[in-house]
Coordinates of C-alpha atoms and ligand atoms in Angstrom, one line a residue:
Chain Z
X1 CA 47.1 -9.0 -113.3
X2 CA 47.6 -13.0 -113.5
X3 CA 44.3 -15.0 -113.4
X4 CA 44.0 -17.2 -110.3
X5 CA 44.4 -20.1 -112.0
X6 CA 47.6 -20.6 -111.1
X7 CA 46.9 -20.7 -107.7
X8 CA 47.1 -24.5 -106.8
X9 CA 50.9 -23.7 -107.9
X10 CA 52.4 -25.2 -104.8
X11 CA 55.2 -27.6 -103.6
X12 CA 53.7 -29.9 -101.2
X13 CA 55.9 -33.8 -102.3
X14 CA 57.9 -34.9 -99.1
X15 CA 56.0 -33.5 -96.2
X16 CA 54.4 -35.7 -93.2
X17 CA 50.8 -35.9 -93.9
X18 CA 49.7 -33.4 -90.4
X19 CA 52.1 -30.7 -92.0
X20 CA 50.6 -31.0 -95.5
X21 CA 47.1 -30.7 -94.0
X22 CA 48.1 -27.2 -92.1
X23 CA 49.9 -26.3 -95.6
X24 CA 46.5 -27.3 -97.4
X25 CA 44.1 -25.3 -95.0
X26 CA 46.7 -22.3 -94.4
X27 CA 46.8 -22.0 -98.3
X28 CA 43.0 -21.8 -98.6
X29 CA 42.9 -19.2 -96.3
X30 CA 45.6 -17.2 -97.5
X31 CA 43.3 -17.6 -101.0
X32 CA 40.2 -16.0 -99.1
X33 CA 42.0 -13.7 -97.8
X34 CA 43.9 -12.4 -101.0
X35 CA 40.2 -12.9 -102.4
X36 CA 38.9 -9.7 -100.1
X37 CA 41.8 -8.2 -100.4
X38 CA 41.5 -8.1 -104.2
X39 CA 37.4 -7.5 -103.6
X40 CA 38.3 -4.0 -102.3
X41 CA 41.4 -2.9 -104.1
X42 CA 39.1 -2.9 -107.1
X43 CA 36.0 -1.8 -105.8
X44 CA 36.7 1.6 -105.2
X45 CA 39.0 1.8 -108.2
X46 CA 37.4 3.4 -112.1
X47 CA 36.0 1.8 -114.4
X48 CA 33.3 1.1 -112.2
X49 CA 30.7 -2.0 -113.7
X50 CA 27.2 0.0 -113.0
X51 CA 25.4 -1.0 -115.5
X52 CA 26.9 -4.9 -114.3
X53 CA 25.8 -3.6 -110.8
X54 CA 22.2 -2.8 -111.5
X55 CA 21.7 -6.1 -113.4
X56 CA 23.0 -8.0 -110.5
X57 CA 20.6 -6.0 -108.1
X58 CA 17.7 -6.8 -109.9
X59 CA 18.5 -10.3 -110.0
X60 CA 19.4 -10.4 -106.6
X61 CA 16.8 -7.9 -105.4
X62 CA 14.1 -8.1 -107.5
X63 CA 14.1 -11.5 -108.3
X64 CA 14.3 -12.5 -104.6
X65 CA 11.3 -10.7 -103.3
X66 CA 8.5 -12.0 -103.8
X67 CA 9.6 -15.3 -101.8
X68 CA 11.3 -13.0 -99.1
X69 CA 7.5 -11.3 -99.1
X70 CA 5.6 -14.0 -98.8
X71 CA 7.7 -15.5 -95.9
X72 CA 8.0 -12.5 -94.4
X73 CA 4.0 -11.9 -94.4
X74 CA 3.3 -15.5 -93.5
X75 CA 6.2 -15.4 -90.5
X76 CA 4.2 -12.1 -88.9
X77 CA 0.7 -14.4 -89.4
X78 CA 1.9 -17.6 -87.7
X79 CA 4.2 -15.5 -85.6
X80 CA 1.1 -13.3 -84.1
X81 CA -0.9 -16.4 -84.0
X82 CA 1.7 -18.7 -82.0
X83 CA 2.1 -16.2 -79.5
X84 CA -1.2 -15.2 -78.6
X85 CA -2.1 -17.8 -76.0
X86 CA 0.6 -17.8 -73.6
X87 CA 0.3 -13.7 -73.4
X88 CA -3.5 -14.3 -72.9
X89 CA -2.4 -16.4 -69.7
X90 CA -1.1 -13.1 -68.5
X91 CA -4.2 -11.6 -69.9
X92 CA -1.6 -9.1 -72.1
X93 CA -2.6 -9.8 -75.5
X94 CA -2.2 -6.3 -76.3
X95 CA 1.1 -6.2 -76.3
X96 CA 1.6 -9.0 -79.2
X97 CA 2.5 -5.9 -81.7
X98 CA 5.4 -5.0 -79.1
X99 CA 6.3 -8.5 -79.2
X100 CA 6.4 -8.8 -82.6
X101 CA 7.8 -6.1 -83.6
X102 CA 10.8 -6.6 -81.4
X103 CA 11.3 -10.6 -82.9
X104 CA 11.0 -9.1 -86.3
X105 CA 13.2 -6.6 -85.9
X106 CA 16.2 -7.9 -84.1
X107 CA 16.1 -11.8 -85.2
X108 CA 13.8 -12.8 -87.7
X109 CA 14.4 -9.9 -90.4
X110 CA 17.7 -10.1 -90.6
X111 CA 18.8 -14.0 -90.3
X112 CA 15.8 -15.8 -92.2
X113 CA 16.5 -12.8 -94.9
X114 CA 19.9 -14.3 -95.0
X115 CA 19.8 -18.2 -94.9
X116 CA 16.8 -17.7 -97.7
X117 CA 19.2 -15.8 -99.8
X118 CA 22.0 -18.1 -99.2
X119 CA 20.0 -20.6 -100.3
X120 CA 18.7 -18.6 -103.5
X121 CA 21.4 -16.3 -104.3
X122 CA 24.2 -18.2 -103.0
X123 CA 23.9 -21.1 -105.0
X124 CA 23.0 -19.1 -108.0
X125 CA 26.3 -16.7 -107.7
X126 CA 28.1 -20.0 -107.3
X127 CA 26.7 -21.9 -110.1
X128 CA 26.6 -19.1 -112.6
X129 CA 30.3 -18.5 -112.0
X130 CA 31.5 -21.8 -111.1
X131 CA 29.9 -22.8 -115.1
X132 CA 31.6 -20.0 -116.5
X133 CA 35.0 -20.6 -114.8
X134 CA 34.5 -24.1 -116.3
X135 CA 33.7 -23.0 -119.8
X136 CA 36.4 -21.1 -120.1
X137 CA 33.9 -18.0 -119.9
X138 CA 36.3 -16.0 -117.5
X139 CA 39.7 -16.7 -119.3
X140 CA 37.6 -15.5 -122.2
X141 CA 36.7 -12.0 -120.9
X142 CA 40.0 -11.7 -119.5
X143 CA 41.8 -11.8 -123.0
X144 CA 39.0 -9.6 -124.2
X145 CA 40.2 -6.6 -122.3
X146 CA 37.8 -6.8 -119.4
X147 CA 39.0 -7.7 -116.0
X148 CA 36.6 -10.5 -114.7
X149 CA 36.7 -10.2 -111.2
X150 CA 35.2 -6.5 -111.5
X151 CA 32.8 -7.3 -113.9
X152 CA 31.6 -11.0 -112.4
X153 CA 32.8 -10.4 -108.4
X154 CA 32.7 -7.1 -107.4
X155 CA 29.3 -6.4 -109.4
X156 CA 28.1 -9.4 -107.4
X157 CA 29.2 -9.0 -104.6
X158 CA 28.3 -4.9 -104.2
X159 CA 24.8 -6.0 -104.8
X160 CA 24.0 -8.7 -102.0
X161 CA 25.6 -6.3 -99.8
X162 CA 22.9 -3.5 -101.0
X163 CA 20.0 -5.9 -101.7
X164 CA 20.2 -8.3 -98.4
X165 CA 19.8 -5.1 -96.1
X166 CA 16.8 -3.9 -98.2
X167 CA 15.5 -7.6 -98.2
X168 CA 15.3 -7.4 -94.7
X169 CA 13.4 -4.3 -94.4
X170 CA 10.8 -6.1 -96.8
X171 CA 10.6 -8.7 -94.7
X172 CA 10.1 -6.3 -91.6
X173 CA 7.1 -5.1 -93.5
X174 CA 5.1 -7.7 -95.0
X175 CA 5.8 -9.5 -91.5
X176 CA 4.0 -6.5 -90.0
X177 CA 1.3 -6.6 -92.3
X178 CA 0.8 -10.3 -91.8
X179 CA 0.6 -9.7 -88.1
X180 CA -1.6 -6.7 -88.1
X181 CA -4.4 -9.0 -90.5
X182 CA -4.1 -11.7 -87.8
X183 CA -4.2 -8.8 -84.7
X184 CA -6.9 -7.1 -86.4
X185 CA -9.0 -10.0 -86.8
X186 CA -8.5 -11.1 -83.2
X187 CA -7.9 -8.1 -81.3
X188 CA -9.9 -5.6 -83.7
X189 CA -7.0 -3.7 -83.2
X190 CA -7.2 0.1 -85.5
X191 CA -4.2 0.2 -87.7
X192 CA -3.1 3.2 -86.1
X193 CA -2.9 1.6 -83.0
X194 CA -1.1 -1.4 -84.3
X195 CA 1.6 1.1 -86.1
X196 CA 2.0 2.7 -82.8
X197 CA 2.5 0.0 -80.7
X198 CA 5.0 -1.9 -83.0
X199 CA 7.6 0.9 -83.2
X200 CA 7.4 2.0 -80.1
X201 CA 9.1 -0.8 -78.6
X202 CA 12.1 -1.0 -81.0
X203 CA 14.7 1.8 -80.9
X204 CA 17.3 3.0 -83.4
X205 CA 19.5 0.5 -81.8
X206 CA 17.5 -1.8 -83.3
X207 CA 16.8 -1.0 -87.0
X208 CA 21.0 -0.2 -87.3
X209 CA 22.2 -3.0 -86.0
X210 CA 20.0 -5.2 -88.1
X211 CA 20.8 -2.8 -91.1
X212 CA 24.7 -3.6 -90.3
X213 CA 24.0 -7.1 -89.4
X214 CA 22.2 -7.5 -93.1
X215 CA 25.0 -5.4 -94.1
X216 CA 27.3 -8.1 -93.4
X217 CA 25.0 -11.0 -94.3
X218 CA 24.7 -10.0 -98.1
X219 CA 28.7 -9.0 -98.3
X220 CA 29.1 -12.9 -96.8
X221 CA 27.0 -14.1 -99.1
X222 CA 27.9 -12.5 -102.4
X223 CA 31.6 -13.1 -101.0
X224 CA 31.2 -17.2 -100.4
X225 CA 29.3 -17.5 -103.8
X226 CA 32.1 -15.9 -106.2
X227 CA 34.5 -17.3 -104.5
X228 CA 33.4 -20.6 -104.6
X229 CA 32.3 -19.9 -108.3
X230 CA 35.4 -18.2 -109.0
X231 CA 37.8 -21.6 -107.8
X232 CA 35.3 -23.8 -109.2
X233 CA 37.1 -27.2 -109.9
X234 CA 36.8 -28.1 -113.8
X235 CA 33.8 -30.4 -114.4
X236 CA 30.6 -30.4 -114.1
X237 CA 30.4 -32.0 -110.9
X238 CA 32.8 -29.1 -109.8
X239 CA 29.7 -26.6 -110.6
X240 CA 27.9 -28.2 -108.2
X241 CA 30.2 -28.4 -105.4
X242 CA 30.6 -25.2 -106.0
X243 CA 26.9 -24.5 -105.5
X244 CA 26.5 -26.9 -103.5
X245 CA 29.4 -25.7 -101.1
X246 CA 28.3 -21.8 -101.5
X247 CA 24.9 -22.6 -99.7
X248 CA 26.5 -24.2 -96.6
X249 CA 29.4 -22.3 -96.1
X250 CA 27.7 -19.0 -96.5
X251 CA 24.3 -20.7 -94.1
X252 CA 27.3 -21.2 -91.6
X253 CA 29.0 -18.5 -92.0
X254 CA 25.4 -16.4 -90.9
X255 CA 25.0 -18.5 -87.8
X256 CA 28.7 -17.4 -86.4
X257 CA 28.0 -13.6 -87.7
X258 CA 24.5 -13.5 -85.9
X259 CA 26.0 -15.1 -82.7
X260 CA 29.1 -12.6 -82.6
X261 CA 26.6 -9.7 -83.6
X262 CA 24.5 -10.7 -80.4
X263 CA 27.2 -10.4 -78.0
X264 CA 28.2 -6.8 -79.7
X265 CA 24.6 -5.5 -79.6
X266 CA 24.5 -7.0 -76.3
X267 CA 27.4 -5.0 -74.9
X268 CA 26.1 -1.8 -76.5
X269 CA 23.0 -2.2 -74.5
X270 CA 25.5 -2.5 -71.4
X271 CA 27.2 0.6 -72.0
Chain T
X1 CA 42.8 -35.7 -148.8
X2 CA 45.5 -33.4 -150.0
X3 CA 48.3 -31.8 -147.8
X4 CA 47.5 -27.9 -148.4
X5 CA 50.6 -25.9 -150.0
X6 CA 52.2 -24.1 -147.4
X7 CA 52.3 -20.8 -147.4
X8 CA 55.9 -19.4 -146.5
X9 CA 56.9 -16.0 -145.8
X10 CA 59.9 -15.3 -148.0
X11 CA 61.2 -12.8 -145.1
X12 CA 60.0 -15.3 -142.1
X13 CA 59.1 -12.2 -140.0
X14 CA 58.5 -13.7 -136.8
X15 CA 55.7 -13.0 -134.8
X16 CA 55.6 -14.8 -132.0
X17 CA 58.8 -16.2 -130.4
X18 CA 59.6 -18.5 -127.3
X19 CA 62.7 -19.8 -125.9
X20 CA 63.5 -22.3 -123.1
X21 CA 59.9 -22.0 -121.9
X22 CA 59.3 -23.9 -118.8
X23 CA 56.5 -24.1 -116.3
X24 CA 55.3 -26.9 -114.0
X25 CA 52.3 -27.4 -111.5
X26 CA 53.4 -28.9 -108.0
X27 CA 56.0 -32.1 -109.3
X28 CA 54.3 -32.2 -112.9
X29 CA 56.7 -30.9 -114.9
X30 CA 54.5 -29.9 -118.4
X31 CA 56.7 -27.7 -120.6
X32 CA 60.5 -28.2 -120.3
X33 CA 62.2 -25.7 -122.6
X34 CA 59.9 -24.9 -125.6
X35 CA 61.0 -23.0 -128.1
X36 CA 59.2 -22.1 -131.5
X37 CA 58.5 -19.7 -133.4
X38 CA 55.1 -18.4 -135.5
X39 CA 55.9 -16.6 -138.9
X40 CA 54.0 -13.7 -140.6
X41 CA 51.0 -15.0 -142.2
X42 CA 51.5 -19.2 -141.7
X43 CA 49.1 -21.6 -140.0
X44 CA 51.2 -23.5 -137.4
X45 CA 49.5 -26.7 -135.9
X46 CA 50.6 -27.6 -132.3
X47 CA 50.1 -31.3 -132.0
X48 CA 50.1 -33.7 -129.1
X49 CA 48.5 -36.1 -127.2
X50 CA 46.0 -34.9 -124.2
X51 CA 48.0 -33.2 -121.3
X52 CA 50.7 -32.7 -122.8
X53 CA 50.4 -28.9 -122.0
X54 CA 49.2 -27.6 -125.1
X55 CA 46.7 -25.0 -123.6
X56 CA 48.9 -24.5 -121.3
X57 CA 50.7 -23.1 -124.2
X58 CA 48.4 -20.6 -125.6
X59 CA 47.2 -19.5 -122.4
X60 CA 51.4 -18.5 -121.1
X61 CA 51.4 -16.8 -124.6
X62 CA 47.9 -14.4 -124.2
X63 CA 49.3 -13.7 -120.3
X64 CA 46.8 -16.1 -118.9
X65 CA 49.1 -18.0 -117.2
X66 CA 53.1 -17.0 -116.2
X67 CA 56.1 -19.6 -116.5
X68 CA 58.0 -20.0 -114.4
X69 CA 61.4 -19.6 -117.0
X70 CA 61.9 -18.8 -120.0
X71 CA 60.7 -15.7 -122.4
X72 CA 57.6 -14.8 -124.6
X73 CA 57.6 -12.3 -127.5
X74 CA 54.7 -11.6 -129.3
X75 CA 54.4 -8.7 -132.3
X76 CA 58.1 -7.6 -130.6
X77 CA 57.0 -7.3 -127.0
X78 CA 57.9 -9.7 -124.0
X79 CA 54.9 -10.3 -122.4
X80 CA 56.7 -11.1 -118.9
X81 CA 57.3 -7.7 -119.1
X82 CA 54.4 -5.8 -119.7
X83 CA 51.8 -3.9 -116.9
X84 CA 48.1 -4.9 -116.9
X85 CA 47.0 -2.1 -119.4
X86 CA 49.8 -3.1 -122.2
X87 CA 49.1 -6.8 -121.8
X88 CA 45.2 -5.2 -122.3
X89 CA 46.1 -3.5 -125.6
X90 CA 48.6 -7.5 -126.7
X91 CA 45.7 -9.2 -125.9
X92 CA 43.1 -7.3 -128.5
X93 CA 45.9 -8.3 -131.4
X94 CA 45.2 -11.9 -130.4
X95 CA 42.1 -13.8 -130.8
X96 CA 41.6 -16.9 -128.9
X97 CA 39.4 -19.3 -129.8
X98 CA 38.5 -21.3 -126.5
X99 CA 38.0 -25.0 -126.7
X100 CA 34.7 -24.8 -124.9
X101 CA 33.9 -22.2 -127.2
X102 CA 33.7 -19.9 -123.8
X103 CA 30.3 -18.1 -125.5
X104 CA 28.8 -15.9 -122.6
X105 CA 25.8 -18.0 -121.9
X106 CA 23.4 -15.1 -120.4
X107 CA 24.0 -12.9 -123.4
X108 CA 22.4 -13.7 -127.5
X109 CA 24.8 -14.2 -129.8
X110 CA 24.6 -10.2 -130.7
X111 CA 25.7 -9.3 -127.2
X112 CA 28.5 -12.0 -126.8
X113 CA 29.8 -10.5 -130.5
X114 CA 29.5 -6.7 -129.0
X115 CA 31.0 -7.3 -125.6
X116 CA 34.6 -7.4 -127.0
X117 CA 34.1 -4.1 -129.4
X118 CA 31.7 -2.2 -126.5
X119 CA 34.7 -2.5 -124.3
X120 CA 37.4 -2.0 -126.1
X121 CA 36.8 0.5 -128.7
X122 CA 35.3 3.7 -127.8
X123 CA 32.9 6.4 -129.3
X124 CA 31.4 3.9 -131.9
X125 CA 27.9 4.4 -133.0
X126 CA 25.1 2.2 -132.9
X127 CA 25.0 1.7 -136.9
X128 CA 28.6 1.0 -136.6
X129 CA 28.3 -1.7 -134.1
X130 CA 25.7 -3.5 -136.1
X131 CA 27.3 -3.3 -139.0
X132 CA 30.8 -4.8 -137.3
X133 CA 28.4 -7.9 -135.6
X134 CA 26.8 -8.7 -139.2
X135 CA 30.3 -8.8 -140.6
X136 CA 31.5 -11.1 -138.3
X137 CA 28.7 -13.2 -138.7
X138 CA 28.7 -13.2 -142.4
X139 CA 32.1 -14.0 -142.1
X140 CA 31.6 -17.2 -140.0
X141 CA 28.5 -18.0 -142.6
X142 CA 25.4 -17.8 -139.6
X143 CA 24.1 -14.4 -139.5
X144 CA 20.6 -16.1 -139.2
X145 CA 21.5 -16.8 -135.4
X146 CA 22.1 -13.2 -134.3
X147 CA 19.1 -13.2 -131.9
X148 CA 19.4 -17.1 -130.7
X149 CA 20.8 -18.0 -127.0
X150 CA 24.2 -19.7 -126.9
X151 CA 22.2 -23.0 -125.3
X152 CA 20.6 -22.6 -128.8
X153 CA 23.3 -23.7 -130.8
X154 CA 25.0 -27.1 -132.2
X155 CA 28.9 -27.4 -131.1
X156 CA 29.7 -26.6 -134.5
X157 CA 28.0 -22.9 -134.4
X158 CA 29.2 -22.3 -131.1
X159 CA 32.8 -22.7 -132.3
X160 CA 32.0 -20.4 -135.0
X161 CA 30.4 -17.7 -133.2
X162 CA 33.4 -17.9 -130.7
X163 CA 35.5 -17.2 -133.2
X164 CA 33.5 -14.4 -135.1
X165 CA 33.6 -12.7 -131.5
X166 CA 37.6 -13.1 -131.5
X167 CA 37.7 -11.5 -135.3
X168 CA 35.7 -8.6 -134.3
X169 CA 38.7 -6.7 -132.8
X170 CA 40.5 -7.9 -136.4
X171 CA 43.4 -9.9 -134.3
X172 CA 46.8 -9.5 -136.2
X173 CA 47.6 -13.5 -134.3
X174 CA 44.6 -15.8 -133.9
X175 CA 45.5 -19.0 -131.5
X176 CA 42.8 -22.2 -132.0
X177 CA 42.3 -24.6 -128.9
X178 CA 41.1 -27.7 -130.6
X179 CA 38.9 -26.5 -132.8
X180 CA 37.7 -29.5 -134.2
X181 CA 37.4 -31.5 -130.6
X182 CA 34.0 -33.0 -130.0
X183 CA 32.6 -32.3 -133.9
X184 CA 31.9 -34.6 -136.4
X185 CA 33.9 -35.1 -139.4
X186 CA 31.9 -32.5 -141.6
X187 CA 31.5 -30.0 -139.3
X188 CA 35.3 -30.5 -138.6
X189 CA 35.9 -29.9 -142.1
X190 CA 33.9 -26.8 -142.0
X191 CA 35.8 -25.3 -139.1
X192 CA 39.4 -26.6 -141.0
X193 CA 38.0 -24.4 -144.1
X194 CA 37.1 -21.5 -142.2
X195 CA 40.5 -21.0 -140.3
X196 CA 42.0 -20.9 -143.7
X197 CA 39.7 -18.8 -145.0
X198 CA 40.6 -16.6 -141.9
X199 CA 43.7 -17.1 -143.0
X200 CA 43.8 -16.0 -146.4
X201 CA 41.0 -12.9 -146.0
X202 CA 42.6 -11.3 -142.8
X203 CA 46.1 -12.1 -143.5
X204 CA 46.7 -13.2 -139.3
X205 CA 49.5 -15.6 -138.4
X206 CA 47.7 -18.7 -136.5
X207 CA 48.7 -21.4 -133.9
X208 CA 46.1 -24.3 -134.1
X209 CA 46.3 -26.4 -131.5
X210 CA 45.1 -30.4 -132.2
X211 CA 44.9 -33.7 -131.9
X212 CA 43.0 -34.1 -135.1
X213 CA 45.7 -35.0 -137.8
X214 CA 43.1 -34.6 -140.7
X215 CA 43.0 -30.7 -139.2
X216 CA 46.8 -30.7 -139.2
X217 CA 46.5 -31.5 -142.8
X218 CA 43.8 -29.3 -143.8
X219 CA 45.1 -26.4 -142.2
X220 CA 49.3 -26.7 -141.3
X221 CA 51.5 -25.1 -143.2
X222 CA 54.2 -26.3 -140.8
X223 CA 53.9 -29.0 -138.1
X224 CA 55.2 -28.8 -134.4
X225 CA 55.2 -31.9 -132.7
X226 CA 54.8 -31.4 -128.6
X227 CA 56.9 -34.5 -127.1
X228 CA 57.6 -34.8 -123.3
X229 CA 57.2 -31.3 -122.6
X230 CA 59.6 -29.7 -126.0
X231 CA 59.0 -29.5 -129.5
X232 CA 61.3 -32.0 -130.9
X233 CA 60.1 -32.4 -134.7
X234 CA 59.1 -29.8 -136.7
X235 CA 58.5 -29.3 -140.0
X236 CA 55.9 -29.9 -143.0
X237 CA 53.2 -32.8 -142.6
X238 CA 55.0 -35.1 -144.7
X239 CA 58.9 -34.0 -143.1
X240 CA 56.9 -35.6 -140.2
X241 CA 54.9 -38.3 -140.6
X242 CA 56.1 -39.6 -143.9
X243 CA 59.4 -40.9 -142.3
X244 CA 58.2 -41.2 -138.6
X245 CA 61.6 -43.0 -137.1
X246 CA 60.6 -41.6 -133.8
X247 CA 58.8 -44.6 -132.1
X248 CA 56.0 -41.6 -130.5
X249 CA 55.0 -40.3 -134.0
X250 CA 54.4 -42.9 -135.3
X251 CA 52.4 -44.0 -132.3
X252 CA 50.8 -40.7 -132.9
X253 CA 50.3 -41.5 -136.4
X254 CA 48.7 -45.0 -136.6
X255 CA 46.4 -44.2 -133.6
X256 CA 45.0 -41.1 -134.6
X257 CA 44.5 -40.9 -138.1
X258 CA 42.4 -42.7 -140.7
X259 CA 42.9 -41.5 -144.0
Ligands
ADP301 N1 46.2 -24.0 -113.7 C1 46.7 -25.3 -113.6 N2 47.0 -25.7 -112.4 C2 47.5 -27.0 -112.2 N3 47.7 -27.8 -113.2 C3 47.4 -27.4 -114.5 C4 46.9 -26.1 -114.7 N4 46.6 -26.0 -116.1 C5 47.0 -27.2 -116.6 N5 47.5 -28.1 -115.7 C6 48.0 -29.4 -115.9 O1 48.9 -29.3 -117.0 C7 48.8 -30.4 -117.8 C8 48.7 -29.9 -119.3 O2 47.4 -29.3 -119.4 P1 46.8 -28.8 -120.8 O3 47.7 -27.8 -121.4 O4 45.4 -28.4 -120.6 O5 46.9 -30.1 -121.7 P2 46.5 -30.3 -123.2 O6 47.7 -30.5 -124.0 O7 45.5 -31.5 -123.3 O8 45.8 -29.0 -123.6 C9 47.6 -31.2 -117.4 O9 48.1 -32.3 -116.7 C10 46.9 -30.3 -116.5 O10 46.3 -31.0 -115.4
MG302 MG1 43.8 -28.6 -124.0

């Protein structure tokens, strides 16, 4: 297997400048796509990295949460609280955990999950990686016997597509509990109550498609980062482009998923 | 400062050898038609100025990189030729000492001088891992830095420990990337000593790669000059430089080195 340095090997010299720009952009995404492609001919394939994995869960999972908590319980408070007045116009305040449960579930888990771990994990993944393709780090474990892109990419990548998902669910429950302390306060509403009321307006429908939606999030997200890592430009200032670039892209990338996933879910409803 | 003696193999068993090597990026023609050889046992310095596709070099002979003509044989295999697992098994008889040092900077100094034995050699104990880290590190003179962080060290102990990591796996062929780039003159000294000492304990064959001529002195037995993309002079320091006719050696000469 050659390293992918030798990617920018291309003959470009006496071509108008419109042709060179298809050339340039075709290339790229020939690169992202042998990128995927290379993603998951190895991923299935022994030796698998799992100790690699677990490291890169924990720092992805673990070391996320507590900022996907505390937005998660402070979105259910302000949430709640927002909402209140204009279903007391319609004196039907006691649906607010039906309503919440329902914006939690299908939007606000799932995509503010994802643009905060864009921001967090995507820069990190392209940072850490875009450094190490910089300091040689990669060619390094490459002439050491280990193939980099298992150990560094598919490690990575397997765990923001595991940890986004359960992210999400985090965020589903402290953004319950925040809304329940704000209902209960209000509303004096029993716990049990609250618990009923909030799942019995989302269906199964529901918590898959936002498990596949986060699915898909986390895979974009570990994807964009290593690769932007993994092609990082030599120089320092190409470690943050790289970062830089990961967050964007990936933030993007999550807007065009989420719209494509509404017209899906959309058209299951139809069926 | 005195030449060193070269040290010549009687039977010049070669262990690595190119021929008409050739590779360019895009129009930029780097190497075009290399051909040299490394012999059992001898220090040979690749000199040249900046870009002139030195690494480039190094990394075609360890598989990082594939010309685009010509053929690579290292320890009597063409590298061209081999699958992923063979070129796996080449690559642990050659240590590479990275110009950036390339220590893993989330791992101590411990783990970045285990990674290379954990995944390579199977079935080893505990005690025998320890005991393969401390000799490395005695080797390289810092076994006080076993527990540090790479961010930890100077430039000079970094290059060390990178190369204790390479001599872990006891390479048979150790290749250099500037080892002396970026350190001051004493430290540069003490990196010159220890690739002899390398040298003369493990018996490897070595390609230093410079643009350091007081390293070319220190540690060449033999001399190959990199000139538009071929190796046009080669030879002993002095067959080089004392009669430098070629108007780019001695360009090479009177800007580089103060003696
Ligand atoms: N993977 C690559 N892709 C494109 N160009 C490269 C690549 N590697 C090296 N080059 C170019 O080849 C030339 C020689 O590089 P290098 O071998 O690093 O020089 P040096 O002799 O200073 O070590 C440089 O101009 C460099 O830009
Ligand atoms: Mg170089």
């Amino acid at each position: 297997m050659q390293a992918s340095t030798t990617s920018s090997k291309s003959d470009s010299s006496a071509k108008p400048v419109v042709s060179r720009r298809f050339d340039r952009i075709f290339l790229a995404l020939s690169d992202v796509a042998s990128f995927m492609a290379q993603f998951f001919k190895e991923v299935f394939v022994p030796p698998y990295e799992g100790k690699e994995i677990i490291r890169q869960c924990y720092e992805v999972g673990v070391r996320s949460l507590p900022l996907i908590s505390l937005t998660g319980f402070i979105t259910g408070i302000v949430f709640t609280n927002q909402s209140r007045p204009s279903l007391a116009t319609f004196g039907a305040t006691s649906w607010l955990p039906s309503l919440i449960s329902i914006a939690l579930v299908r939007a606000l888990a799932p995509l503010v999950t994802a643009l905060i771990a864009s921001g967090r994990v995507g820069s990190n993944i392209g940072a850490e990686l875009g450094s190490m393709r910089v300091t040689e780090q990669i060619e390094a474990m490459e002439v050491s016997g280990t193939n980099p892109f298992k150990f560094l990419v598919v490690s990575r990548v397997v765990a923001t597509t595991f940890m986004i998902p359960t992210l999400a669910m985090f965020f589903i429950l402290l953004g319950m509990l925040g809304s329940y302390v704000n209902v209960h306060q209000n509303e004096a509403t029993s716990f049990m109550t609250f618990i009923d009321q909030f799942f019995s307006s989302i269906s199964f429908l529901d918590i898959n498609s936002t498990v596949v939606k986060s699915i898909v999030f986390g895979f974009t997200i570990g994807m964009v980062g290593s690769y932007k890592g993994y092609h990082s430009s030599k120089g320092t200032e190409g470690v943050g482009r790289a970062a830089n670039s990961s967050v964007v892209t990936s933030m993007f990338l999550v807007f065009i998923e989420e719209l494509l996933a509404l017209q899906i879910i959309n058209a299951i409803r139809a069926v | 400062m005195n030449p060193k003696q070269p040290r010549y193999n009687d039977q010049k068993e070669g262990v690595i050898t190119i021929r008409n090597l050739k590779i360019s990026f895009g129009d930029l023609h780097v190497l075009r038609g290399v051909d040299l050889d490394l012999y059992q046992g001898e220090n040979l310095v690749v000199l040249g100025r900046s870009g002139t596709g030195k690494s480039v070099l190094i990394k075609i002979i360890s598989g990082l990189l594939e010309p685009d003509e010509g053929t690579v044989n290292v320890l009597g295999q063409d590298v061209s030729q081999l699958n992923s697992r063979e070129l796996d098994a080449l690559r642990l008889k050659i240590g590479f000492s990275f110009q950036s040092s390339a220590l893993y900077d989330s791992m101590t100094v411990r783990e970045n001088l285990e990674f290379p034995l954990i995944r390579n050699v199977r079935n080893l104990s505990r005690a025998e891992i320890n005991k393969a880290v401390e000799e490395a590190l005695e080797d390289v003179g810092l076994s006080q830095t076993i527990n540090q962080m790479p961010s930890e060290l100077s430039g000079g102990q970094r290059k060390r420990i990178g190369i204790a990591r390479t001599l872990i796996l006891k390479p048979e062929i150790m290749l250099y990337d500037e080892p002396t780039a970026g350190l001051d003159p004493i430290t540069s000294n003490e990196i010159n000593n220890l690739i002899n000492e390398v040298q003369e304990r493990h018996n490897t064959s070595s390609i230093i790669i410079t643009h350091d001529l007081t390293c070319a002195k220190t540690v060449g037995d033999r001399i190959a000059m990199l000139l538009d993309g071929r190796f046009e002079r080669q030879g002993t320091f002095e067959e080089i430089f004392e009669d430098p006719n070629d108007e780019r050696v001695k360009q090479f000469y009177e800007y580089n080195f103060i003696d």
